Short mmCIF file of C-alpha atoms and ligand atoms in Angstrom, two decimals:
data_model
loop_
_atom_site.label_atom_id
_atom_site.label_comp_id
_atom_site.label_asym_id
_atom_site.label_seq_id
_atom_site.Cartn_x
_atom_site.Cartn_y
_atom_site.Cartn_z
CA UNK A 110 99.75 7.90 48.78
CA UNK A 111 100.70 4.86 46.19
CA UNK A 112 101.58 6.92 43.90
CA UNK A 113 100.19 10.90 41.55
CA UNK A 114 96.43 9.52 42.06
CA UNK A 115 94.91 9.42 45.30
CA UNK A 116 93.08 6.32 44.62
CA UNK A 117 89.06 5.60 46.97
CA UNK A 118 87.85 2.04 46.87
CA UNK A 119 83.85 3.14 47.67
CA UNK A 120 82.34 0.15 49.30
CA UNK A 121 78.45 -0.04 48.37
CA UNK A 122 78.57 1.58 45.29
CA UNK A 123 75.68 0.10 44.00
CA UNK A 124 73.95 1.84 47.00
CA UNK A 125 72.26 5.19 47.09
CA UNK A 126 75.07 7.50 48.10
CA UNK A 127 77.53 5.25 47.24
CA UNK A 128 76.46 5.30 43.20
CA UNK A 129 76.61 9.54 43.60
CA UNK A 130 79.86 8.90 45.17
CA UNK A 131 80.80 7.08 41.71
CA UNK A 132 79.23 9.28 39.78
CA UNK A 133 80.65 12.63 41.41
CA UNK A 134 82.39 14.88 38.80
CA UNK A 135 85.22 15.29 41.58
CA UNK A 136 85.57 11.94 41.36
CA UNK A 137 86.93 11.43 37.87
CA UNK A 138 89.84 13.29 37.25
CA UNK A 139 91.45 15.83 39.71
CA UNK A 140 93.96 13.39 41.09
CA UNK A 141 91.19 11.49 42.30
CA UNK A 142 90.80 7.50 41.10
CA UNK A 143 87.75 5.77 42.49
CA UNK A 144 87.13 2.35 42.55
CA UNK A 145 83.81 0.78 43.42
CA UNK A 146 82.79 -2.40 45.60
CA UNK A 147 79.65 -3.74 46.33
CA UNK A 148 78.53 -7.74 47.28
CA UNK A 149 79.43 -8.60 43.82
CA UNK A 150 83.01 -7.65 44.47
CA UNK A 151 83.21 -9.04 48.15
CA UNK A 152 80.92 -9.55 50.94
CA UNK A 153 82.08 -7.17 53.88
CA UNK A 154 80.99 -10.17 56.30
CA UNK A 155 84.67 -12.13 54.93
CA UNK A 156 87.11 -10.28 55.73
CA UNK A 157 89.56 -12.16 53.85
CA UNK A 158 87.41 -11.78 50.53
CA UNK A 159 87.82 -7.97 51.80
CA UNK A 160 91.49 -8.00 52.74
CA UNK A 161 92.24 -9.58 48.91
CA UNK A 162 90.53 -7.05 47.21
CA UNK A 163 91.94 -4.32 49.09
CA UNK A 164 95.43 -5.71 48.76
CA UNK A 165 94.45 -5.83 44.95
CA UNK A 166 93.41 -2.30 44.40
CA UNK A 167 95.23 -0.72 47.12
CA UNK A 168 93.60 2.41 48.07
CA UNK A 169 94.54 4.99 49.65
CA UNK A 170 91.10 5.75 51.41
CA UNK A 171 87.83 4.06 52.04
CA UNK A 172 84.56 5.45 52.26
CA UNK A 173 82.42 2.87 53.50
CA UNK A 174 78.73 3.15 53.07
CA UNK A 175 77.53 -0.70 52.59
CA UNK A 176 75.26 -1.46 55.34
CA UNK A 177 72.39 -3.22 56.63
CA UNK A 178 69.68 0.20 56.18
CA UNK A 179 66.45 -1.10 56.84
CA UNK A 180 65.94 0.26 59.98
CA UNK A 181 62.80 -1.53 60.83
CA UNK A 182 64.48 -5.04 59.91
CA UNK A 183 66.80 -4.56 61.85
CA UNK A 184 64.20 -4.52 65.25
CA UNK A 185 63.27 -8.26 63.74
CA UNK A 186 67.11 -9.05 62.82
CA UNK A 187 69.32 -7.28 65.48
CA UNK A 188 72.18 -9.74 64.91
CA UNK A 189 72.44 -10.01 61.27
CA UNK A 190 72.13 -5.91 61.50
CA UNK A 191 75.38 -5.68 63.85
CA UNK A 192 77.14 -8.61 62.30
CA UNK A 193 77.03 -6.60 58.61
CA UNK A 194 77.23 -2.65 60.15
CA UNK A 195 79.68 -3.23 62.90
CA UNK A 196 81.21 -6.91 62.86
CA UNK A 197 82.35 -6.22 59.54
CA UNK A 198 83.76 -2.79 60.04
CA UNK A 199 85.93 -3.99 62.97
CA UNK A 200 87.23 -6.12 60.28
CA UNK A 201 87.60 -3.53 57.90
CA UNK A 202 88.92 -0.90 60.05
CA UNK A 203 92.01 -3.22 61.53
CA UNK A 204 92.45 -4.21 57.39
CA UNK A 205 92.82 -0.49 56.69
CA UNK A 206 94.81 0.22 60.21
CA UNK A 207 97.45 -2.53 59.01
CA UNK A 208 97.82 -1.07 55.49
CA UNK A 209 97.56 2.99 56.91
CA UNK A 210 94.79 3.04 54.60
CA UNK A 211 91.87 5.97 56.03
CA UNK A 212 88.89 4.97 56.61
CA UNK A 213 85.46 7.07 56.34
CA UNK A 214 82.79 4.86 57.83
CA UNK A 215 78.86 6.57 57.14
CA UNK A 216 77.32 6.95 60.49
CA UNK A 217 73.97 8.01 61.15
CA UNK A 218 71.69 10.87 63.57
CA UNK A 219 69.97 7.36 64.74
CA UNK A 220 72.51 6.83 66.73
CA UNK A 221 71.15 9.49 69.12
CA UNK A 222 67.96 9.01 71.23
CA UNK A 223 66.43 12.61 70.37
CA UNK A 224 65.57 13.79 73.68
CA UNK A 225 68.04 16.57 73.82
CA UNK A 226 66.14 19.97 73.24
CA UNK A 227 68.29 21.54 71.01
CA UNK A 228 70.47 19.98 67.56
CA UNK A 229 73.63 17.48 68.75
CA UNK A 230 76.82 17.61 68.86
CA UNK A 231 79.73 15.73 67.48
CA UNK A 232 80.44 15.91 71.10
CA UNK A 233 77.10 14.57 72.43
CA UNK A 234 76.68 11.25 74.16
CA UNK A 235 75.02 8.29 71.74
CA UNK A 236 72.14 6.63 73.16
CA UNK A 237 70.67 4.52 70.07
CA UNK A 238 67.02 3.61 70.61
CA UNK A 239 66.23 0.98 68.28
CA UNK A 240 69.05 -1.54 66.42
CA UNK A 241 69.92 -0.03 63.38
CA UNK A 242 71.14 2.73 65.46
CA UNK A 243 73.16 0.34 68.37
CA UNK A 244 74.73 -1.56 65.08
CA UNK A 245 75.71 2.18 64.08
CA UNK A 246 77.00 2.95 67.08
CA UNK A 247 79.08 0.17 67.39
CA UNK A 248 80.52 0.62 64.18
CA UNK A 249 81.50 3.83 64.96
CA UNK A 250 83.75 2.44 68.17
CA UNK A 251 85.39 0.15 66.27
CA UNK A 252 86.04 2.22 63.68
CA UNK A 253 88.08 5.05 66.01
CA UNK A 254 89.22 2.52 67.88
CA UNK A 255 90.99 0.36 65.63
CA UNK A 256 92.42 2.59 62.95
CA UNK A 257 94.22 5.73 63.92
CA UNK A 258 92.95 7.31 60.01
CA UNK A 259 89.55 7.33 60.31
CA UNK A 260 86.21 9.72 59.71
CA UNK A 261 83.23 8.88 60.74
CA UNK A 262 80.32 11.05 59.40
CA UNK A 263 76.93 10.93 60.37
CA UNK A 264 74.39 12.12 58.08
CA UNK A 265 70.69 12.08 58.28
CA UNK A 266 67.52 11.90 55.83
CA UNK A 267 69.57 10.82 52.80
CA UNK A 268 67.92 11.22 49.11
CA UNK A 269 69.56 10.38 46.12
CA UNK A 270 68.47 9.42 42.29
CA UNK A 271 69.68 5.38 43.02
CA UNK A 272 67.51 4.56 45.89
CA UNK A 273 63.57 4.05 47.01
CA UNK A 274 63.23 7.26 48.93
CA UNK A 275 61.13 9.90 50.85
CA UNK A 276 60.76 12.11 47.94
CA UNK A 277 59.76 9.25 45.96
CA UNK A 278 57.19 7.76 48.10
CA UNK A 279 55.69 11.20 48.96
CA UNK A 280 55.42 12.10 44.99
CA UNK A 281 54.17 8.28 44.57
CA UNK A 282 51.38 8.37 47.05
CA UNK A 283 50.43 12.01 46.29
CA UNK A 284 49.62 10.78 42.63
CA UNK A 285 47.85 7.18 43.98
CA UNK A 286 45.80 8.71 46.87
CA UNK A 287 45.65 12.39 46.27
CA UNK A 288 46.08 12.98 50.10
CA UNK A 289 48.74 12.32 52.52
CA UNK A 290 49.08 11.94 56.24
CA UNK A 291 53.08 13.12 57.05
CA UNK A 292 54.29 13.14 60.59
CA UNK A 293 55.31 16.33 61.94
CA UNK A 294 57.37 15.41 65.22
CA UNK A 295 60.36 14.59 63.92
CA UNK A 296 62.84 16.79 62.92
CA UNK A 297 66.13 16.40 61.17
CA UNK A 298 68.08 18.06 58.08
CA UNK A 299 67.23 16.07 54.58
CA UNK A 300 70.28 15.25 52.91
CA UNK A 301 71.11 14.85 48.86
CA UNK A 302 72.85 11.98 48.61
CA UNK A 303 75.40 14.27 45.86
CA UNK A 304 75.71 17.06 47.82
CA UNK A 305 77.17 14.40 50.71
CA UNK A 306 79.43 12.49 48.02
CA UNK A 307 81.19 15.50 47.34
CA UNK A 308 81.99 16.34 50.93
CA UNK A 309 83.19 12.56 51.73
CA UNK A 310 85.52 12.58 48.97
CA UNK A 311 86.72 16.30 49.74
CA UNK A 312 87.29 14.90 53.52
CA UNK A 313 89.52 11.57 52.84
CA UNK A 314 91.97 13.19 51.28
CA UNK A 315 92.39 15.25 54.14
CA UNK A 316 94.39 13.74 57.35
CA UNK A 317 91.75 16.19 59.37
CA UNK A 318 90.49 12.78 61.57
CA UNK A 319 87.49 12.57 63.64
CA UNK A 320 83.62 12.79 63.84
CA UNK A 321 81.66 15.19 61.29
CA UNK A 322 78.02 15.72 61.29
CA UNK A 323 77.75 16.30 57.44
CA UNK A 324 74.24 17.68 56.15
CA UNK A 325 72.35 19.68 53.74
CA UNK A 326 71.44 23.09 55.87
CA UNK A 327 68.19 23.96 57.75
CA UNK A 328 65.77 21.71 60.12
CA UNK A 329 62.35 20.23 59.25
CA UNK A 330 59.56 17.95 60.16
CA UNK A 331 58.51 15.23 57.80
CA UNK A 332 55.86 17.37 56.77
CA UNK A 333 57.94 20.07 56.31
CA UNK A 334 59.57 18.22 54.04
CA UNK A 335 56.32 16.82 52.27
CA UNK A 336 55.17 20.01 52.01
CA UNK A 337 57.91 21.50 50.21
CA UNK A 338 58.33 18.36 47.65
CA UNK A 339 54.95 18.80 46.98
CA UNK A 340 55.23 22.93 46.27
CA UNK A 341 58.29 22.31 44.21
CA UNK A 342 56.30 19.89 41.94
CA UNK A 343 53.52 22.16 41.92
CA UNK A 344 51.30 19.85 43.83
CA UNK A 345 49.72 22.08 46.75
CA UNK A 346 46.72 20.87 45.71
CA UNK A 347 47.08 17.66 47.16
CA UNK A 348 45.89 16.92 50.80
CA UNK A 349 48.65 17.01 53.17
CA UNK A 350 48.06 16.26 57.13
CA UNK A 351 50.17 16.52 60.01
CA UNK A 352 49.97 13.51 62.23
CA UNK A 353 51.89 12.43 65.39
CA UNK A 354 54.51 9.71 65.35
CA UNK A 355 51.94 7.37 66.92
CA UNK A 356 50.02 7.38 63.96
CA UNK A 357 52.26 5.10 62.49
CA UNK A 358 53.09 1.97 64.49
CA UNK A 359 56.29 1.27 63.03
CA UNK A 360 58.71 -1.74 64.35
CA UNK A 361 61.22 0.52 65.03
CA UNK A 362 61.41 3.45 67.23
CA UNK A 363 62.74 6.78 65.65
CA UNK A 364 64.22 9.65 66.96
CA UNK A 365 62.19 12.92 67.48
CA UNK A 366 65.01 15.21 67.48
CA UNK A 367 67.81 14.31 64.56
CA UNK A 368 69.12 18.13 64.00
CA UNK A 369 72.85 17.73 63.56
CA UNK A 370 75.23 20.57 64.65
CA UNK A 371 78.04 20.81 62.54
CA UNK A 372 81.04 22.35 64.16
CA UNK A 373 83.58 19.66 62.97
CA UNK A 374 82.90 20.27 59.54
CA UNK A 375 82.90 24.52 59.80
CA UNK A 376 85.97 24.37 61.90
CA UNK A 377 87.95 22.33 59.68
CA UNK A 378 86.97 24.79 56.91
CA UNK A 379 84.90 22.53 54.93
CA UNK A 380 82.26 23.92 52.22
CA UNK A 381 78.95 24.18 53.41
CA UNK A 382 76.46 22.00 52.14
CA UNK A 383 73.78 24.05 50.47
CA UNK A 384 70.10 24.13 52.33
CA UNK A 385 68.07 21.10 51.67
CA UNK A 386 65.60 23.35 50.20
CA UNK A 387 68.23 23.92 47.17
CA UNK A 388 69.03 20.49 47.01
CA UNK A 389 65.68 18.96 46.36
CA UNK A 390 65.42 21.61 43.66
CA UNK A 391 68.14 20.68 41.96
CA UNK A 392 67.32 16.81 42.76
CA UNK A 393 63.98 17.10 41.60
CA UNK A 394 65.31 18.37 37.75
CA UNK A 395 67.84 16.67 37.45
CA UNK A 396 65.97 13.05 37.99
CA UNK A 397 63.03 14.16 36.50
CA UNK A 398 60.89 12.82 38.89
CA UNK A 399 58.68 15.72 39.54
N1 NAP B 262 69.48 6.23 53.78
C1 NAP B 262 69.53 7.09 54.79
O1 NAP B 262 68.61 7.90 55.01
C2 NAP B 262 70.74 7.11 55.69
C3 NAP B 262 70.76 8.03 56.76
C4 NAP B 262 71.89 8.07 57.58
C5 NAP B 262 72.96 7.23 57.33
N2 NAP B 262 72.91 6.34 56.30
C6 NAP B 262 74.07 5.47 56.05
O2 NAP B 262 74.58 5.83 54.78
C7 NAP B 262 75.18 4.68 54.15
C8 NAP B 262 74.63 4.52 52.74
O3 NAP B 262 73.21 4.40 52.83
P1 NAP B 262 72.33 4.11 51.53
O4 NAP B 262 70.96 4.58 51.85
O5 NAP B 262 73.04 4.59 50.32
O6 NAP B 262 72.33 2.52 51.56
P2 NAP B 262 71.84 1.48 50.45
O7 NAP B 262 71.26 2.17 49.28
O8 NAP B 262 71.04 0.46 51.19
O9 NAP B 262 73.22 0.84 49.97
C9 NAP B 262 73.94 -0.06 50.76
C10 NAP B 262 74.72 -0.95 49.83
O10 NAP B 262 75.47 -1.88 50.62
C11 NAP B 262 75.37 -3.16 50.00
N3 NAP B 262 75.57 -4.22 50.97
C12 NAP B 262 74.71 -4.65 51.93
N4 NAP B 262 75.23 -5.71 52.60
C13 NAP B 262 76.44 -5.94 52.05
C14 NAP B 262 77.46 -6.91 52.29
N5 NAP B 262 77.32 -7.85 53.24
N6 NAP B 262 78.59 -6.87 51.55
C15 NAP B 262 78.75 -5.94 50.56
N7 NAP B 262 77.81 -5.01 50.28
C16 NAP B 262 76.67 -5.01 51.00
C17 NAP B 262 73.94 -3.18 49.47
O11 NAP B 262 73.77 -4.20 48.53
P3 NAP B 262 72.28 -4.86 48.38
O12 NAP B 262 71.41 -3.76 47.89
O13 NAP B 262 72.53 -5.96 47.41
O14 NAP B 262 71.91 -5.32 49.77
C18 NAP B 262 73.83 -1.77 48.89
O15 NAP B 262 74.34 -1.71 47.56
C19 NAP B 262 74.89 3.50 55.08
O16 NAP B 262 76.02 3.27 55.88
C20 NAP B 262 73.74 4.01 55.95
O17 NAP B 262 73.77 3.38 57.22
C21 NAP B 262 71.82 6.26 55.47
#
């Protein structure tokens, strides 16, 4: 530590999570200093833009969650995807490994191919299935292989108030089309982008290293999730169908099983994250967009 503050530089922080993670009352106060970057500040494809801005604020951790997330770009763009999600974060983990700055990179349940019958583990063998998720997983390699301090965290599902989103689009189409057609063969854990900002700034100022699977609690499909969006902003009345991913011919393959075991984060006596049911509750009032 530089010095009584434990200072974050938060990478993306114009981004979805990465504007909660500015926002986060933890964040202000408590010790904690956090400093935001996003492509105004640098671009995390020059890493000597990145190594002078770090050597200018000097953190002591970085939580890095700019990245190249359209998944369905990516299938169209495979190199510009890795060049930005794991080029850059071989950069920016040998930056942080020279400085013994930690590093918390935002990984993703993508990189997993969702055939395993039951939720992963930390443990569990990656086996991305469409680019977004290979760029992910290569970023995570770097990242624990070049600097000794880091966290990766894979998350899944994300909402937040700074970002287009499934909530959003679901609440959008309900009030355009009246009915909705949600697939139901696909099941992760959705995942409030403030509920996750808390944990990641909880975890780097810990020296507890490693992978974490960090998500809002309980499993459901798409519709499942659709279904409860719609109940919460007393919408049942609206037409909601459960269709098979082959419905939607989509460039980019997704996986059908994203649930997320999260023994790293119990064991290393973390908070748990609240159910996701809770979440989009407390989402939905305090964005107003119910
Ligand atoms: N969204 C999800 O459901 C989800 C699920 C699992 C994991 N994740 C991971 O969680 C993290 C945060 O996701 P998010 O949804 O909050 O992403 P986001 O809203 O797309 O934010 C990413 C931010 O990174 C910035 N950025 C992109 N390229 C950059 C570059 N070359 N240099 C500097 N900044 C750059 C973007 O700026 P521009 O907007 O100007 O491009 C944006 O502000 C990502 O690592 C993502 O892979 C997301």
């Amino acid at each position: 530590m530089n010095s009584d503050v434990f200072k974050i530089l938060v990478t993306g922080s114009r981004g979805m999570l990465g504007s909660d993670i500015m926002n986060c009352p933890s964040a202000s106060g408590g010790g904690v200093k956090i400093v935001g970057s996003d492509i105004g500040e640098f671009d995390i494809l020059d890493p000597a833009a990145a190594a002078g801005f770090i050597d200018r604020v000097k953190p002591d951790a970085i939580i890095h969650c700019a990245a190249f997330t359209n998944v369905d770009a990516a299938e169209s763009d495979p190199e510009t995807a890795f060049k930005v999600n794991a080029m850059a974060v071989r950069d920016l983990a040998s930056i942080c490994a020279g400085r013994s700055i930690r590093l918390a990179l935002v990984s993703t349940d993508y990189v997993f191919d969702g055939e395993k019958k039951s939720p992963y583990g930390e443990y569990d063998q990656p086996a991305p299935i469409n680019a977004y998720g290979m760029s992910k997983y290569y970023a995570e390699r770097y990242a624990a292989q070049l600097c000794r301090h880091s966290f990766i965290v894979r998350t899944s599902w994300l909402f937040g108030s700074n970002g287009p989103n499934f909530v959003r689009s679901i609440l959008k189409k309900a009030a355009e089309a009246g009915e909705l057609s949600v697939v139901d063969d696909q099941i992760g854990s959705p995942t409030y982008t403030k509920d996750l900002a808390r944990f990641l700034i909880e975890l780097v100022k810990t020296e507890k290293y490693g992978i974490y699977h960090a998500t809002n609690e309980g499993f459901c499909s798409w519709h499942g999730f659709a279904a409860e969006i719609l109940k919460a902003c007393g919408l049942s009345g609206v037409k909601l169908y459960a269709v098979p991913s082959e419905a939607f011919e989509r460039p980019a393959d997704r996986p059908k099983n994203s649930r997320l075991l999260k023994t790293a984060l119990y064991y290393s006596g973390f908070e748990k994250f609240r159910t996701w049911q809770e979440a989009l509750i407390d989402y939905l009032s305090e964005t107003g967009v119910s």
